[in-house]
mmCIF file with all atom_site columns, C-alpha atoms in Angstrom:
data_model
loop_
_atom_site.group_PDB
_atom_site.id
_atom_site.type_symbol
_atom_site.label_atom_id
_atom_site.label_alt_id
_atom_site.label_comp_id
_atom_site.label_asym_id
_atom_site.label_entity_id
_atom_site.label_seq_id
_atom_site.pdbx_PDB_ins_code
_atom_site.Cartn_x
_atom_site.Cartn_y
_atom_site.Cartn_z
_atom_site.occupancy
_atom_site.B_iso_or_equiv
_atom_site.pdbx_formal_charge
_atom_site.auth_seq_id
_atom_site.auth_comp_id
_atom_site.auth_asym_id
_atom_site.auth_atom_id
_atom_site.pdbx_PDB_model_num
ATOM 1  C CA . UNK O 1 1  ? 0.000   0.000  0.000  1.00 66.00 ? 1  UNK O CA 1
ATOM 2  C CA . UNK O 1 2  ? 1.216   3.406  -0.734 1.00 81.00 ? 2  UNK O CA 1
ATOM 3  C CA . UNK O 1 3  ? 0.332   6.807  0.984  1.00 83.00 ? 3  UNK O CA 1
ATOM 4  C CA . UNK O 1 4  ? -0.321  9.945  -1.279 1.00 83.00 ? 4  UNK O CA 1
ATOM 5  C CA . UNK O 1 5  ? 2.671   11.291 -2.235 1.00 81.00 ? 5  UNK O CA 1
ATOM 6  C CA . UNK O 1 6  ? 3.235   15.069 -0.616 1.00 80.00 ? 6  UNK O CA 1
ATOM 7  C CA . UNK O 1 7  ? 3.831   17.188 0.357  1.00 86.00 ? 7  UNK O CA 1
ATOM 8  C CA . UNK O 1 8  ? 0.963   17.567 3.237  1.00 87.00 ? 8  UNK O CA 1
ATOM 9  C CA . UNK O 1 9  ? 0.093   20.479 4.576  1.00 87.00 ? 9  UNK O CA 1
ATOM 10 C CA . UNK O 1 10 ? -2.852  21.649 6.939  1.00 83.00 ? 10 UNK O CA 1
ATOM 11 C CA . UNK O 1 11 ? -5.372  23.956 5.890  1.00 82.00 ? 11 UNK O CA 1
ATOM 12 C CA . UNK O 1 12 ? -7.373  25.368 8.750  1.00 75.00 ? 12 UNK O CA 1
ATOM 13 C CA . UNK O 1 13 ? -11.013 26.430 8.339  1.00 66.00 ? 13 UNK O CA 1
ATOM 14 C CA . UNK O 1 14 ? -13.580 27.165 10.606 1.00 61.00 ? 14 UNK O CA 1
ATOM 15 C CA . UNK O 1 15 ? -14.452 24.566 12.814 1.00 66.00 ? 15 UNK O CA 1
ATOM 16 C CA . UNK O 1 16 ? -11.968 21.855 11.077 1.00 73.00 ? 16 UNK O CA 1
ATOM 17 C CA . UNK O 1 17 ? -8.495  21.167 10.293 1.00 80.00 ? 17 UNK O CA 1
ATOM 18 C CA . UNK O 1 18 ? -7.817  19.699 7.013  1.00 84.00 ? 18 UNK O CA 1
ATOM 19 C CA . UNK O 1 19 ? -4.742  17.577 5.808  1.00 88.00 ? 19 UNK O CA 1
ATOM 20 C CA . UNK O 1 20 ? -3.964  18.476 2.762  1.00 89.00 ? 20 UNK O CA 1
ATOM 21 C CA . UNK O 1 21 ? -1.941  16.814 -0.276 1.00 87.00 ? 21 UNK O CA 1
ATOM 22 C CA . UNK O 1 22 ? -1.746  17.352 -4.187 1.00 89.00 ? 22 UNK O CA 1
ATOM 23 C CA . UNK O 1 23 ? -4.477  15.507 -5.078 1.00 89.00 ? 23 UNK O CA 1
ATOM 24 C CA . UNK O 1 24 ? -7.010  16.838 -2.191 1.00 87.00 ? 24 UNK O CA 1
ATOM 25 C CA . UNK O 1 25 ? -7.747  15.892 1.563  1.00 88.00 ? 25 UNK O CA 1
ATOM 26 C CA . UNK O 1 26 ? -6.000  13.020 3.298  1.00 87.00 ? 26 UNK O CA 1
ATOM 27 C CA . UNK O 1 27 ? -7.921  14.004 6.676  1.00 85.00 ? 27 UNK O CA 1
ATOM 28 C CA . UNK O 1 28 ? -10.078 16.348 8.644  1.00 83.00 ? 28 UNK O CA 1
ATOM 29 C CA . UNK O 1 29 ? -9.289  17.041 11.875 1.00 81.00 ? 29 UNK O CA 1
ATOM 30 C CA . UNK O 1 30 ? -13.224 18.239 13.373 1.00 75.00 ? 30 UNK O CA 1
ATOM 31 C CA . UNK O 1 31 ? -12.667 20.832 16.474 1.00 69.00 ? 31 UNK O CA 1
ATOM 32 C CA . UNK O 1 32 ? -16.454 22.284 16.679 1.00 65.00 ? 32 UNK O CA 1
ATOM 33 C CA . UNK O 1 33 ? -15.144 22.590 20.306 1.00 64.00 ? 33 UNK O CA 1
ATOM 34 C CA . UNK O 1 34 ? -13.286 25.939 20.125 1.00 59.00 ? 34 UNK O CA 1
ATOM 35 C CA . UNK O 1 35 ? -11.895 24.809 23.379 1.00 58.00 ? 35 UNK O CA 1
ATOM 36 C CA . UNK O 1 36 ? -10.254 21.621 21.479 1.00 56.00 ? 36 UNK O CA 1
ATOM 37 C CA . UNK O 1 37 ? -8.866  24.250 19.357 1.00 59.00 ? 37 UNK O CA 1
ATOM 38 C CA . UNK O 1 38 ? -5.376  25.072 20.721 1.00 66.00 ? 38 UNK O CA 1
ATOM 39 C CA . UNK O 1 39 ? -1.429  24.031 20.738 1.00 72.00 ? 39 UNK O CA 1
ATOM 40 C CA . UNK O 1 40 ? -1.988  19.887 21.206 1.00 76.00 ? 40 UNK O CA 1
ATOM 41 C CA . UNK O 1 41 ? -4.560  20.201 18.283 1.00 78.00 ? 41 UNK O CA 1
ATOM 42 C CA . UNK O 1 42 ? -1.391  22.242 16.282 1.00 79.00 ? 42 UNK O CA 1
ATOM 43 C CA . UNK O 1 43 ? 0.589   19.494 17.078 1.00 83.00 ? 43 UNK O CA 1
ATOM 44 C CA . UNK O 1 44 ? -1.580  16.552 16.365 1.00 83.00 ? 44 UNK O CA 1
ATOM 45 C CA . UNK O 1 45 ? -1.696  18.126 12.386 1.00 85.00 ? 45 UNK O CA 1
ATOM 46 C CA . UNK O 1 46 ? 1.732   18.672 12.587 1.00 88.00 ? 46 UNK O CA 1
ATOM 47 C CA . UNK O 1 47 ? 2.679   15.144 13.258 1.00 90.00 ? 47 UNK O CA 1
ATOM 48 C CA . UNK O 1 48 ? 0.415   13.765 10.454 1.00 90.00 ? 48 UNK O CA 1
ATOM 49 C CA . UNK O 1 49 ? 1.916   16.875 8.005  1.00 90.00 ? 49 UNK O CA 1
ATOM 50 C CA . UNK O 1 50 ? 5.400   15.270 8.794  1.00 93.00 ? 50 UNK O CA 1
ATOM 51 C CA . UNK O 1 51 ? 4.590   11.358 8.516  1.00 91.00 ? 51 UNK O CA 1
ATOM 52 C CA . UNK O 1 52 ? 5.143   10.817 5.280  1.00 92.00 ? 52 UNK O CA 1
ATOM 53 C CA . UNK O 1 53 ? 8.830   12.792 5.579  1.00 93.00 ? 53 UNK O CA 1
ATOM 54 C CA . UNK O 1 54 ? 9.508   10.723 8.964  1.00 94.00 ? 54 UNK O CA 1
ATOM 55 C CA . UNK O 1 55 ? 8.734   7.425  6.660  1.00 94.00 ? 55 UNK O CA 1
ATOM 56 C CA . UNK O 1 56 ? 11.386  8.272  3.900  1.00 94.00 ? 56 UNK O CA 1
ATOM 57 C CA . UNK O 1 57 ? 14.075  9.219  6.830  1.00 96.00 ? 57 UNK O CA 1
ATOM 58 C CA . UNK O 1 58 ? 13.821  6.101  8.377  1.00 96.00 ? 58 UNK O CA 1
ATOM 59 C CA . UNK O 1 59 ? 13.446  4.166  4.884  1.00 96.00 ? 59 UNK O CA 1
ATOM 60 C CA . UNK O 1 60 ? 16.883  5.978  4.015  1.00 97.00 ? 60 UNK O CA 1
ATOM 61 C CA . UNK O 1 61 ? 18.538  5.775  7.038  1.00 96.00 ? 61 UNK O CA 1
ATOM 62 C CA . UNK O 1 62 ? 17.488  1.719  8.158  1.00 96.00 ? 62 UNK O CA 1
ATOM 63 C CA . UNK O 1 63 ? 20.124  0.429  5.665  1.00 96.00 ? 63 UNK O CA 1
ATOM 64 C CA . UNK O 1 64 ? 22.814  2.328  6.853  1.00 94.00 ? 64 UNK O CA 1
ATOM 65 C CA . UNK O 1 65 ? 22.022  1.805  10.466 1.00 93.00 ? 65 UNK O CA 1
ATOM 66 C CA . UNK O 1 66 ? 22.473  -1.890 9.272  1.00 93.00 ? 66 UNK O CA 1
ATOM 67 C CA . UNK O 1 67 ? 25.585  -1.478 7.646  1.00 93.00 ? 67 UNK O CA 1
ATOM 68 C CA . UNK O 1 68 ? 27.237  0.147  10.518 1.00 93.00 ? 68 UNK O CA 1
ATOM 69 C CA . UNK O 1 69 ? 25.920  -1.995 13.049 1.00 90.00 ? 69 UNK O CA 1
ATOM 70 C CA . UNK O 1 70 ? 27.134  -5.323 10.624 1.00 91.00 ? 70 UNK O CA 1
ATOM 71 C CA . UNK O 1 71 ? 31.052  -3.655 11.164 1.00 92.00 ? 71 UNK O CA 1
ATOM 72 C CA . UNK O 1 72 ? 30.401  -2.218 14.962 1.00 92.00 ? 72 UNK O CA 1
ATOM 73 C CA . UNK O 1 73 ? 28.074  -4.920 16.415 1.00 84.00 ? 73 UNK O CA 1
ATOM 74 C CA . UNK O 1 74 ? 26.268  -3.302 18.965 1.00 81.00 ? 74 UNK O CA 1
ATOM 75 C CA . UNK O 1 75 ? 26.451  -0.067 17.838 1.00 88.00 ? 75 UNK O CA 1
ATOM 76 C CA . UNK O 1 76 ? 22.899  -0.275 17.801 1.00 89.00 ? 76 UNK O CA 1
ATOM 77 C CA . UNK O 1 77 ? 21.299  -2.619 19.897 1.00 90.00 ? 77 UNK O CA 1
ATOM 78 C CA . UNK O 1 78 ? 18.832  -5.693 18.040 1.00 89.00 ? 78 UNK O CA 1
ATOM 79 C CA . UNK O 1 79 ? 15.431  -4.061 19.925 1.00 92.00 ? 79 UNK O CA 1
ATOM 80 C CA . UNK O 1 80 ? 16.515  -0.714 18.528 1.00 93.00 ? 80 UNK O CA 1
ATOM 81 C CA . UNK O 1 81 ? 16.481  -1.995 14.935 1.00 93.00 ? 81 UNK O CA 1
ATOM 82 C CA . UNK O 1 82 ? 13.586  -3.965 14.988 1.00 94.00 ? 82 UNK O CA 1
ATOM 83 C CA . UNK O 1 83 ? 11.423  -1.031 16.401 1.00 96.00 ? 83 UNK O CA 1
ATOM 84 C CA . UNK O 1 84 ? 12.804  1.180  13.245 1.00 95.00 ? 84 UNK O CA 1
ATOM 85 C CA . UNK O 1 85 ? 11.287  -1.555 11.186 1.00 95.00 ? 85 UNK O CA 1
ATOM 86 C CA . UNK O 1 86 ? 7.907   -2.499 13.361 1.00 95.00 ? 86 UNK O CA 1
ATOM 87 C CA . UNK O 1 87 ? 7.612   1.563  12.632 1.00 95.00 ? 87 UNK O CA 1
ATOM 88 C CA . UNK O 1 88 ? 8.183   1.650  8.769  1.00 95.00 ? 88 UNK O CA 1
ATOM 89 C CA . UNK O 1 89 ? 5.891   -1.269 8.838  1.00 94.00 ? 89 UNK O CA 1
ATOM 90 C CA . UNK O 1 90 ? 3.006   0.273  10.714 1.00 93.00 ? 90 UNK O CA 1
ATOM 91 C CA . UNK O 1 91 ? 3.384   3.114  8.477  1.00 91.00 ? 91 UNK O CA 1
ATOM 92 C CA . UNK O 1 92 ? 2.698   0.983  5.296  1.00 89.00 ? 92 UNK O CA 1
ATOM 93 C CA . UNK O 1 93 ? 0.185   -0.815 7.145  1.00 87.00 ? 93 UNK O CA 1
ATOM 94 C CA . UNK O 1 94 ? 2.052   -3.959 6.839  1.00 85.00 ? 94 UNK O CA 1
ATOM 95 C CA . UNK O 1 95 ? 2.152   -7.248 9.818  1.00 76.00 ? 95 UNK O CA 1
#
C-alpha cells in the first residue's frame, strides 16, 4: 500500500483542520469545540503533516544503520532496529 505522495500540509477552516496533499484531503481534523482548538490540536496536524517525511528518513537511514551496526556490532542494539522496522511497517500498514 502506498500513501499519497506530498507534500501535506494543513489547511485550517472554521471549525476543522484539514490535511492536505496534491491531489485533495487526506484528513479532517473536526474541532467544533473551540476549546479543542489550541497548541496539542497544532501538534496533532503537525505530526500527520510530517509522517510521510519521517517514513522516507527512516526508509533511508534503516540500511545504513544496518551497515554500521554489521562492522560495529552493537552499535545499535537488536530491539533498537527492529522497532525502526515495526515503525516503517506500521506506516505501510504492513504485519
Amino acid at each position: 500500500m502506498e500513501h499519497s505522495k506530498g507534500p501535506w500540509e494543513t489547511d485550517g477552516r472554521v471549525g476543522y483542520l484539514d490535511i492536505v496533499c496534491p491531489k485533495g484531503r487526506i484528513a479532517m481534523m473536526d474541532c467544533e469545540n473551540d476549546a479543542f482548538w489550541d497548541a496539542e490540536l497544532e501538534a496533532n496536524a503537525a505530526l500527520i503533516v510530517a509522517a510521510p517525511d519521517m517514513l522516507a528518513a527512516l526508509e533511508f537511514v534503516l540500511p545504513c544503520l544496518m551497515d554500521i551496526n554489521a562492522s560495529h556490532p552493537q552499535a545499535l542494539s537488536d530491539d533498537e532496529l527492529a522497532q525502526i522496522k515495526r515503525t516503517i511497517a506500521k506506516a505501510k500498514a504492513q504485519p
